[in-house]
Tab-separated table of C-alpha atoms in Angstrom:
chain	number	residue	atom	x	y	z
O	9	UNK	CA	-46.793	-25.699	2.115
O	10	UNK	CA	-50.515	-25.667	3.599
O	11	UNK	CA	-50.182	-25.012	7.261
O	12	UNK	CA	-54.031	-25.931	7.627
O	13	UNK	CA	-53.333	-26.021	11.500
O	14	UNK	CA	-52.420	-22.069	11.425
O	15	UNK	CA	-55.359	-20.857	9.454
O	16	UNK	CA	-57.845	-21.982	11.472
O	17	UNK	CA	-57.038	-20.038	14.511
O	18	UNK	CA	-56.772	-16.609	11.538
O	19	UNK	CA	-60.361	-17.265	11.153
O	20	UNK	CA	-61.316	-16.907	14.439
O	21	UNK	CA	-61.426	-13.017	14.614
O	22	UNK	CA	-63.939	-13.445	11.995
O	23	UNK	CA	-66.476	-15.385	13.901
O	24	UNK	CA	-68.170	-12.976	16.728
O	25	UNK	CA	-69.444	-9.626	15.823
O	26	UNK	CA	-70.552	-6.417	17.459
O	27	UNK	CA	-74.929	-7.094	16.624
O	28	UNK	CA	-76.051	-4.616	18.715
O	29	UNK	CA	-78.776	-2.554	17.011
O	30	UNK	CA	-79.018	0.952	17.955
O	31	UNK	CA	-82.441	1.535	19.653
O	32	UNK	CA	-82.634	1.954	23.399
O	33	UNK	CA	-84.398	4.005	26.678
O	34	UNK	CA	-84.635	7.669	25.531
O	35	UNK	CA	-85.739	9.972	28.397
O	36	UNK	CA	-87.445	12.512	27.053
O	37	UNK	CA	-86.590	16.330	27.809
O	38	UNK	CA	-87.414	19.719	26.594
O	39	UNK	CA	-90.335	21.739	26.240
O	40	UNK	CA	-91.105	20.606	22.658
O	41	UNK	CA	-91.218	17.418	23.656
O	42	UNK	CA	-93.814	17.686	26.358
O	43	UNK	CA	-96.733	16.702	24.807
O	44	UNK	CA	-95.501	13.322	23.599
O	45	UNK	CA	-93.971	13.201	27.829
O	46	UNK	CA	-97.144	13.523	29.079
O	47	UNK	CA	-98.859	10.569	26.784
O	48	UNK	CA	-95.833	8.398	27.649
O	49	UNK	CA	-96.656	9.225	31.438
O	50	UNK	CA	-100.493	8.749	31.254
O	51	UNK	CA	-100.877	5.625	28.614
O	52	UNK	CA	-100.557	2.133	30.712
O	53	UNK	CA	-97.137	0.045	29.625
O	54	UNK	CA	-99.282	-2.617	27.875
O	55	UNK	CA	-96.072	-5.532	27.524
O	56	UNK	CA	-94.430	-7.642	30.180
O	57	UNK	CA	-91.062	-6.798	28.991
O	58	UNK	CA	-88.463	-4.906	29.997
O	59	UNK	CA	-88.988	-5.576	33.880
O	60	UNK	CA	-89.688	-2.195	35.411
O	61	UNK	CA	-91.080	-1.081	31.700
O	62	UNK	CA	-94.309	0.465	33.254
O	63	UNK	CA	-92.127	2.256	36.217
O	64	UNK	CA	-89.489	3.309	33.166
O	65	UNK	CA	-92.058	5.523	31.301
O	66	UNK	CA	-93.703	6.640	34.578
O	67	UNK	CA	-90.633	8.393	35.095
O	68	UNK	CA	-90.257	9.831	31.663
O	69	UNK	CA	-88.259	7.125	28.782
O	70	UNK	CA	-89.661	6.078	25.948
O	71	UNK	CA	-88.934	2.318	25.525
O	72	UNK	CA	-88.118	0.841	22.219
O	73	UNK	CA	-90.403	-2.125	21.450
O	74	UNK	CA	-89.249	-5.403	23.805
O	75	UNK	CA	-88.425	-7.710	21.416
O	76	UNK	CA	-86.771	-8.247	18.115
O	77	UNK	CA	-84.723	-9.928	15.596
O	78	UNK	CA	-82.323	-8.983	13.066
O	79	UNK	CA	-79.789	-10.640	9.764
O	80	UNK	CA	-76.208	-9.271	10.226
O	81	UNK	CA	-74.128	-9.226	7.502
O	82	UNK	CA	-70.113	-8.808	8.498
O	83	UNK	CA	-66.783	-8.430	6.619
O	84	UNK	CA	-63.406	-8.518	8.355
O	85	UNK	CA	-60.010	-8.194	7.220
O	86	UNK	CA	-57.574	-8.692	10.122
O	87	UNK	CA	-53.729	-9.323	11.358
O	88	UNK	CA	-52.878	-11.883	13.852
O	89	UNK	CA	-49.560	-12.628	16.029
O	90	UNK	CA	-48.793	-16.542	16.505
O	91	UNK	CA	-46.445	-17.338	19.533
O	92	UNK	CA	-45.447	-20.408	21.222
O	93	UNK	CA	-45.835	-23.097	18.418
O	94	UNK	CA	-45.075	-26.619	19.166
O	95	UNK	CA	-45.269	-28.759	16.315
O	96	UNK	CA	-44.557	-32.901	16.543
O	97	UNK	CA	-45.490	-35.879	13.739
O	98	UNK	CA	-47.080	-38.933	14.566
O	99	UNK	CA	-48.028	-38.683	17.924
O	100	UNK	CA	-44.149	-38.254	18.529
O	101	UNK	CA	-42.796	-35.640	20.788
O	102	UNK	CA	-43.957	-31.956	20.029
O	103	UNK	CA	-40.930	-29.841	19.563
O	104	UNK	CA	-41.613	-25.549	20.093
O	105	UNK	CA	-40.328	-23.777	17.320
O	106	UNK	CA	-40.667	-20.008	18.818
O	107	UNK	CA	-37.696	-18.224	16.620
O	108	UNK	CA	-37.633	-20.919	14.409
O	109	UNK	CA	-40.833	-20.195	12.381
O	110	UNK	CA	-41.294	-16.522	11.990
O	111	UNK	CA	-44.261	-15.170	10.440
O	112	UNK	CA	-44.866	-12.157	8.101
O	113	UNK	CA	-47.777	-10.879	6.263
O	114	UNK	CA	-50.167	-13.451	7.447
O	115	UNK	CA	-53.874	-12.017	7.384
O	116	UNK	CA	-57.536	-13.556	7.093
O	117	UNK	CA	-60.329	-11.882	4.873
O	118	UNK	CA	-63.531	-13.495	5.996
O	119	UNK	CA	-67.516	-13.090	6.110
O	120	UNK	CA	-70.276	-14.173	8.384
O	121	UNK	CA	-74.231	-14.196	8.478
O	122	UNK	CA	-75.963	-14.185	11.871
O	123	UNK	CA	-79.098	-14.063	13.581
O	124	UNK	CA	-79.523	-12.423	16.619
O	125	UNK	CA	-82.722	-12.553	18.636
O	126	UNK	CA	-82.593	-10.202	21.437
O	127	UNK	CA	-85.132	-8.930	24.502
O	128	UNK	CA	-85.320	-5.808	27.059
O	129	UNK	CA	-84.844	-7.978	29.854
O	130	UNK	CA	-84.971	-4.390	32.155
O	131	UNK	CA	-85.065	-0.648	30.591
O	132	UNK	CA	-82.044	-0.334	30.125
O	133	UNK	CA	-80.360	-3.640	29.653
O	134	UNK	CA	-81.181	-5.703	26.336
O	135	UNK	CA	-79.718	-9.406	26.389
O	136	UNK	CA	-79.708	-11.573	22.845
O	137	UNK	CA	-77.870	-14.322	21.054
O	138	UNK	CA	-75.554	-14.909	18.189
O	139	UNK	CA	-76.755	-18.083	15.394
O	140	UNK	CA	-74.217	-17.547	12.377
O	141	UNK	CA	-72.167	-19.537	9.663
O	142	UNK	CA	-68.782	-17.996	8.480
O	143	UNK	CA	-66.917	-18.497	5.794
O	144	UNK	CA	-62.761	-17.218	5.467
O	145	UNK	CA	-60.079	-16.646	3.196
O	146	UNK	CA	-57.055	-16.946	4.903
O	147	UNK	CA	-53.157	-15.949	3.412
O	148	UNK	CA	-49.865	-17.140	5.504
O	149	UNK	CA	-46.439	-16.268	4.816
O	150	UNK	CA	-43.956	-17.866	6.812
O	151	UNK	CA	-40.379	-19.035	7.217
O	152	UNK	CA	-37.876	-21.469	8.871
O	153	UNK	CA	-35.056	-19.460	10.439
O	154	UNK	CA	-31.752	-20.433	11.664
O	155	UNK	CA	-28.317	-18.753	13.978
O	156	UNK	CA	-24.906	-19.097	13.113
O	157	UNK	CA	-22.039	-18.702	15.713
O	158	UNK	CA	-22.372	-14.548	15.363
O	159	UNK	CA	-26.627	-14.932	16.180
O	160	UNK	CA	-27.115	-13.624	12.360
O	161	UNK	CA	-30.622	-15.799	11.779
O	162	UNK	CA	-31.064	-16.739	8.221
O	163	UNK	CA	-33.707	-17.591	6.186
O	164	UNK	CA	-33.473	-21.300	5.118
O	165	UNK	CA	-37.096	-21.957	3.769
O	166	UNK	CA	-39.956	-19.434	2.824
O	167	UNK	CA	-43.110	-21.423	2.860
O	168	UNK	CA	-46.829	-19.527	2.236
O	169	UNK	CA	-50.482	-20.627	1.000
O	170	UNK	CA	-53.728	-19.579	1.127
O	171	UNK	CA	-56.820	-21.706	2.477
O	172	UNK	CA	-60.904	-21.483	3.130
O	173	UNK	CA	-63.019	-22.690	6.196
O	174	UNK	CA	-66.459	-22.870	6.649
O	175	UNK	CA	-67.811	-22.771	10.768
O	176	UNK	CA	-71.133	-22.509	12.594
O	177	UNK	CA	-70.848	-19.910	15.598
O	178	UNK	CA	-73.257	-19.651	18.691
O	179	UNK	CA	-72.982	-16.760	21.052
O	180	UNK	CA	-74.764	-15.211	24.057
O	181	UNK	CA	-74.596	-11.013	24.488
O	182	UNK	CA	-75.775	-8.158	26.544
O	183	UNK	CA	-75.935	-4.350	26.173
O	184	UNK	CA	-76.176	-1.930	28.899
O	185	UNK	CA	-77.680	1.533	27.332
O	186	UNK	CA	-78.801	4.832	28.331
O	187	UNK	CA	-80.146	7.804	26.303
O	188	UNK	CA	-80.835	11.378	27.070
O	189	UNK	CA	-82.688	14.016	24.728
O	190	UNK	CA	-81.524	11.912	21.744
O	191	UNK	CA	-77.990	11.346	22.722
O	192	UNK	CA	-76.782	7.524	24.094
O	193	UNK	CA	-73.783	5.525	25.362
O	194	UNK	CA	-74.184	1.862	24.517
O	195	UNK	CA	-71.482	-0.570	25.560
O	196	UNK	CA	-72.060	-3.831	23.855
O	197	UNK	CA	-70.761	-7.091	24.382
O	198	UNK	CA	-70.881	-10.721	23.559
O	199	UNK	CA	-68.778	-14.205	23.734
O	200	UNK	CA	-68.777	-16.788	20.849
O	201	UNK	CA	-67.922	-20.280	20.638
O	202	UNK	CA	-67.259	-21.140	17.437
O	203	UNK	CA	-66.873	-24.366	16.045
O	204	UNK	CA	-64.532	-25.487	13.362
O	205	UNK	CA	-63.685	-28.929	11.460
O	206	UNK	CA	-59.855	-28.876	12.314
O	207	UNK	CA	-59.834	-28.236	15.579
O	208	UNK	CA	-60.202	-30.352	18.668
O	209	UNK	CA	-62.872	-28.197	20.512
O	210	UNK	CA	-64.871	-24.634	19.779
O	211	UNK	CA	-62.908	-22.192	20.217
O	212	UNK	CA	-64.090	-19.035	22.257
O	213	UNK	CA	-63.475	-14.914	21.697
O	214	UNK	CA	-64.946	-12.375	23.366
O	215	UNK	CA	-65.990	-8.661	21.999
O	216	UNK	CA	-66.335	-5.481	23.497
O	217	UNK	CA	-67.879	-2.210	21.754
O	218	UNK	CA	-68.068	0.634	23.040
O	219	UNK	CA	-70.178	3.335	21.260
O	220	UNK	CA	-71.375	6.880	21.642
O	221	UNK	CA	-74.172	8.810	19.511
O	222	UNK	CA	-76.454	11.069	18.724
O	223	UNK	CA	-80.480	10.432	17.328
O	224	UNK	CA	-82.024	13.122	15.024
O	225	UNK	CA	-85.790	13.084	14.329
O	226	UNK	CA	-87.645	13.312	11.178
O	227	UNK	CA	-91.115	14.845	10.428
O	228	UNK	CA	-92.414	11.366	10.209
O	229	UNK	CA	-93.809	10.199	13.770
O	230	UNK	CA	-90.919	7.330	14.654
O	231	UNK	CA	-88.519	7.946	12.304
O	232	UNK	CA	-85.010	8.745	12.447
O	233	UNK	CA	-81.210	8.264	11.871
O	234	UNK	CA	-78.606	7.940	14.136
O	235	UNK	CA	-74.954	8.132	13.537
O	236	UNK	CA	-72.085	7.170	16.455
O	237	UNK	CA	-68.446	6.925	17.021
O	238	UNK	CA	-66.676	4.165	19.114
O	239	UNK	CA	-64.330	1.509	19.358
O	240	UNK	CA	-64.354	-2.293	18.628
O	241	UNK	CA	-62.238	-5.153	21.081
O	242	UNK	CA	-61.347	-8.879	19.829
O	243	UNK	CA	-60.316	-11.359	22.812
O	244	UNK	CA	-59.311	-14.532	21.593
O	245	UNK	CA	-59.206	-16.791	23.944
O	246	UNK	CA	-55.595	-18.122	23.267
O	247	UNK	CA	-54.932	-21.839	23.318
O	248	UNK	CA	-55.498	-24.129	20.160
O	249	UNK	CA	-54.327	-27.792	19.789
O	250	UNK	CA	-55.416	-30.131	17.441
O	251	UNK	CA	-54.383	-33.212	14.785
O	252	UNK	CA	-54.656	-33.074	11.184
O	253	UNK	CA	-53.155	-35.088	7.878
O	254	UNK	CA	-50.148	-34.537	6.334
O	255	UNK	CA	-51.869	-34.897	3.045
O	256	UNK	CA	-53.625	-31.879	3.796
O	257	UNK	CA	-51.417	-29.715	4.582
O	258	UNK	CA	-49.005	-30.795	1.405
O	259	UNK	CA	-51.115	-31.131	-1.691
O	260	UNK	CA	-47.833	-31.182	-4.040
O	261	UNK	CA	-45.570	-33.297	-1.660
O	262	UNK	CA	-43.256	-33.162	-4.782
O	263	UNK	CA	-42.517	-29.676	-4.738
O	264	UNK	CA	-42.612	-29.672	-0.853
O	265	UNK	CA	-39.969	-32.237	-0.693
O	266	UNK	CA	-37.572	-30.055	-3.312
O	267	UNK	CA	-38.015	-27.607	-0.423
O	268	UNK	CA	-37.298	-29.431	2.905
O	269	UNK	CA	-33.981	-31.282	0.736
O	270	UNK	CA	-32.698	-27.698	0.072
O	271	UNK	CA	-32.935	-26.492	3.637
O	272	UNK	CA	-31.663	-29.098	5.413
O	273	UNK	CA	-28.845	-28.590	3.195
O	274	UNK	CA	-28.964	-25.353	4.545
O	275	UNK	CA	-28.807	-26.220	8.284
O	276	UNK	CA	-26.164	-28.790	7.786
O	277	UNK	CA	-24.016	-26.124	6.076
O	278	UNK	CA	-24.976	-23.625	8.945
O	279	UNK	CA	-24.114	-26.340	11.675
O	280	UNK	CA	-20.819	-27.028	9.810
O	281	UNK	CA	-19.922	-23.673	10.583
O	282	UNK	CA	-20.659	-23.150	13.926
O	283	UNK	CA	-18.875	-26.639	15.120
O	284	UNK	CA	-15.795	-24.998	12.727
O	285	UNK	CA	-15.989	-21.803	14.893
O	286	UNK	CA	-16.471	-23.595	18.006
O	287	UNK	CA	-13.158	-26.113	18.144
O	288	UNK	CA	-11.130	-23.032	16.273
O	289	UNK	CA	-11.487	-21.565	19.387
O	290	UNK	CA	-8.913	-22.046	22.758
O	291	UNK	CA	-10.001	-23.872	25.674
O	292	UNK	CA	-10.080	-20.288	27.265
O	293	UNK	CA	-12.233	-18.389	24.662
O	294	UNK	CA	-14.417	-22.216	24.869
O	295	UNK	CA	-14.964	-21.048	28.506
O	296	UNK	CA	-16.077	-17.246	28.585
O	297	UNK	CA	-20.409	-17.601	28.949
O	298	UNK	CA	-20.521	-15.047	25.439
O	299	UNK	CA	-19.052	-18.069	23.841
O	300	UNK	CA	-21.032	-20.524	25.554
O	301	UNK	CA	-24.152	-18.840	25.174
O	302	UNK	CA	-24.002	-18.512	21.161
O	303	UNK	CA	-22.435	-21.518	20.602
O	304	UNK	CA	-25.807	-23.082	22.817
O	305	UNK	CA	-27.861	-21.002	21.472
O	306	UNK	CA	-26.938	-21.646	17.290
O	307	UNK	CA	-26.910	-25.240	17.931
O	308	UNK	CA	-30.505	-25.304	19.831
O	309	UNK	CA	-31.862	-23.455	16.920
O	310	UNK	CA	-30.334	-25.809	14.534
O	311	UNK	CA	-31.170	-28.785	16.380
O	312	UNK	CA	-34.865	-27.463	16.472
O	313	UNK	CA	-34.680	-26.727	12.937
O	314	UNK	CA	-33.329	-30.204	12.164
O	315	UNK	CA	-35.794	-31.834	14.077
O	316	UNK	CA	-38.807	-30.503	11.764
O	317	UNK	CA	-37.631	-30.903	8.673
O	318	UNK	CA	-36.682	-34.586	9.311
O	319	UNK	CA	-40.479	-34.630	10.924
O	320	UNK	CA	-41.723	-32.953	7.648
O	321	UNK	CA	-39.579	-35.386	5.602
O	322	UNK	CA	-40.559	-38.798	7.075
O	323	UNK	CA	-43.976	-37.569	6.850
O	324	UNK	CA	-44.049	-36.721	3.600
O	325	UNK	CA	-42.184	-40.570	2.600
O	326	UNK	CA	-45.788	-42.288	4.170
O	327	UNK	CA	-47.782	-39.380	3.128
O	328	UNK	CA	-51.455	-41.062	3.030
O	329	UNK	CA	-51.048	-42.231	6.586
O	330	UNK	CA	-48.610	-39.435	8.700
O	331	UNK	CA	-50.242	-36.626	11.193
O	332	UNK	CA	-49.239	-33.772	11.933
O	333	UNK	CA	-50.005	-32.722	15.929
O	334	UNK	CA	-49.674	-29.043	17.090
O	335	UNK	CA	-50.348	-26.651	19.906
O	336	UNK	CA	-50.120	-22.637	19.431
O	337	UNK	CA	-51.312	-19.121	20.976
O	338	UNK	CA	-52.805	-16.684	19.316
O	339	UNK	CA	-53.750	-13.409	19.429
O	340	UNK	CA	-54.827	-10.234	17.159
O	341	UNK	CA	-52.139	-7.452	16.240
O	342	UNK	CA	-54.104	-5.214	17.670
O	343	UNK	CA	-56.811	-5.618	20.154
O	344	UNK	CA	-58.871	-2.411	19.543
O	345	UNK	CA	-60.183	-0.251	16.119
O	346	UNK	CA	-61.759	2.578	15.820
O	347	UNK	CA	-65.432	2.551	14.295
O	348	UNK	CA	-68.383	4.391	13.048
O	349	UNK	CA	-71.581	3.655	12.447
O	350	UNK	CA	-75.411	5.114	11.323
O	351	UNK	CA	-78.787	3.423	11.728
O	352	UNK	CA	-81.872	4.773	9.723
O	353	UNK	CA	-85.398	3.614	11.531
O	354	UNK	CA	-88.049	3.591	9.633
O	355	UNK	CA	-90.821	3.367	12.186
O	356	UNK	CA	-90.409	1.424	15.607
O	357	UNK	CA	-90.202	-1.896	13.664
O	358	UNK	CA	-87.726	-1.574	11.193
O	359	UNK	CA	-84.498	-0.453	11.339
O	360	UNK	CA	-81.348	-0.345	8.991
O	361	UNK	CA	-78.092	-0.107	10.418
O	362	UNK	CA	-74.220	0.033	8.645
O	363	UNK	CA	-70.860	0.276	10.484
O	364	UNK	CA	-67.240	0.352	9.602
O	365	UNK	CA	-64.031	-0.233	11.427
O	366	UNK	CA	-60.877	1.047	10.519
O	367	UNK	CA	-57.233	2.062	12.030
O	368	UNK	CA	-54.963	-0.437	13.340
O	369	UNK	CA	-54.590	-3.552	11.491
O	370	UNK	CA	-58.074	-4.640	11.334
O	371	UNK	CA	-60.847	-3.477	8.827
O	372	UNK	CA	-64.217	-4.311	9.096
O	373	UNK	CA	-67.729	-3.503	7.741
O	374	UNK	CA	-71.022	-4.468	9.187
O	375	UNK	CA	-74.833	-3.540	8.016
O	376	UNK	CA	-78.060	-5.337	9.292
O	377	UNK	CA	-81.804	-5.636	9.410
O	378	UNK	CA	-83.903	-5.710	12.472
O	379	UNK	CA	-87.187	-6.315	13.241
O	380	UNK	CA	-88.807	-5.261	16.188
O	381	UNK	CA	-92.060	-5.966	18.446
O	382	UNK	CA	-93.574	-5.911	21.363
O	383	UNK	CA	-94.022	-8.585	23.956
């Protein structure tokens, strides 16, 4: 069974990364250094940008060059939670199936390519943006799960598949960063909108990193490596609706049809029971609210149940014409992962940066090439 509609939002972890290169407004300190203070004190600030760039190395920083670009490679591999599904056929009435359809295992593998173009727009604030196309690999497992009279749920259909998206993602970010002698806090930040074919609008996440390091220099004038430690936050915002063909979420409506026959057997044997427990019980045990509540409760389940796999059944009898309409929330297992990162710079123009994310349930690796100059 191809739940199409429940990939897409999986791949939307996958679309907005953490770009931010490590360069940023080092204020220089320590006799060694004062020789290279001095010349940043006495030479003129010869670009427009950062605002206050001239008053920034009056007072001691050395600015990184006020412009630059860089390719960003990312890899992701990342758990999601799905609540408060409502699922209807045919522009018919949508029908929630919280409890009904439980999830398990369901992750997305996924890469992305981005350019980000980015400015000083003051010393020690640096603003870009995010151009990038993704591409995902996404796995559900999944079942339909029904009550008897007792609450014992039961599994009455597995259903799982595996599916790819392509989307285009444009983003707008800013990082406010200090440094010190060599050591820096950055704490980096974007939004994404991301658009993909199956849903009805772009949808939107938000990342926050974080980070906290230390630059060593080489012999060479303007070359170093830096290495950090920090943390990485998804926000996904958490809404998704959309419409899609029930031809392509069942691409062997044969086999799919086996399935829904066997568990609506399954229901109707599981209704069967509860109406036998129900009238085997006296008019006084009918009354107590225990009795009342599970007897509600099993047949609302069933009922809700029911109601999608005759949906999924009809459908699947005018298969080349049916929709499927849904509405979900979404968000990631975990909101936060621990990462670390090094950057190697060349000279003031080029630098080479790699990052990984780990801990939780999300694993991620990043590396990129910038290109920096003044302006």
């Amino acid at each position: 069974m191809r739940n199409k509609f429940l990939l897409v939002l999986l791949f939307l972890l996958m679309t907005s990364v953490n770009v931010f290169a490590q360069v940023y407004s080092n204020k220089i300190v320590g006799k060694k250094n004062e020789a290279l203070l001095d010349s940043i004190k006495e030479e003129p600030y010869p670009y427009a940008l950062p605002i206050w760039g001239e008053k920034a190395t009056k007072k001691g920083f050395h600015l990184p060059y006020s412009a630059g670009v860089s390719v960003n490679y990312f890899w992701q591999k990342s758990d999601i939670i799905i609540d408060n599904l409502e699922v209807g056929f045919n522009n018919g009435p949508q029908y929630n199936l919280d409890q009904i359809v439980r999830f398990t295992d369901s992750y997305v593998t996924a890469s992305a390519v981005n350019v980000r173009p980015d400015i000083w727009l003051f010393p020690f604030l640096n603003v870009y943006g995010i151009l990038g196309k993704a591409s995902t690999s996404t796995t559900i497992n999944a079942g339909i799960w029904v009550p008897d009279a007792d609450n014992n749920w039961t599994n009455v259909m597995d259903f799982g598949t595996k599916a790819e998206f392509n989307a285009t993602t444009f983003g707008l970010g800013m990082t406010p960063t200090i440094g010190i002698g060599g050591g820096w806090l950055a704490l980096d930040m974007n939004v994404a909108w991301t658009d993909v074919d199956a849903l009805d609008k772009p949808a939107m996440s938000f990342i926050f990193g974080p980070r906290l390091g230390k630059t060593i220099k080489f012999n060479k004038p303007d070359s170093n490596i830096a290495f950090w430690t920090g943390a990485f936050r998804v926000h996904l915002k958490s809404g998704t609706n959309g419409s899609l063909a029930i031809k392509d979420l069942f691409p062997n409506a044969g086999q799919a049809q086996d399935k829904v026959d066997q568990a609506v057997t399954k229901v109707d044997e599981k209704q069967a029971q509860v109406d036998t427990w129900w009238s085997g019980l006296s008019n006084a045990e009918q009354a107590k609210p225990s009795n009342k509540a599970k007897y509600e409760t099993a047949n609302n389940a069933l009922d809700k149940a029911g109601n999608l796999l005759n949906g999924i059944d009809g459908a699947l009898s005018t298969l080349e014409t049916s929709t499927v309409q849904y509405s979900l929330e979404k968000a990631p297992k975990d909101m936060w992962n621990f990462i670390i990162g090094t950057q190697y710079q060349y000279n003031r123009h080029f630098m080479l940066r790699a990052e990984a994310g780990f801990l939780g349930s999300r694993t991620q690796f990043m590396t990129s090439l910038q290109y920096r100059f003044g302006l």
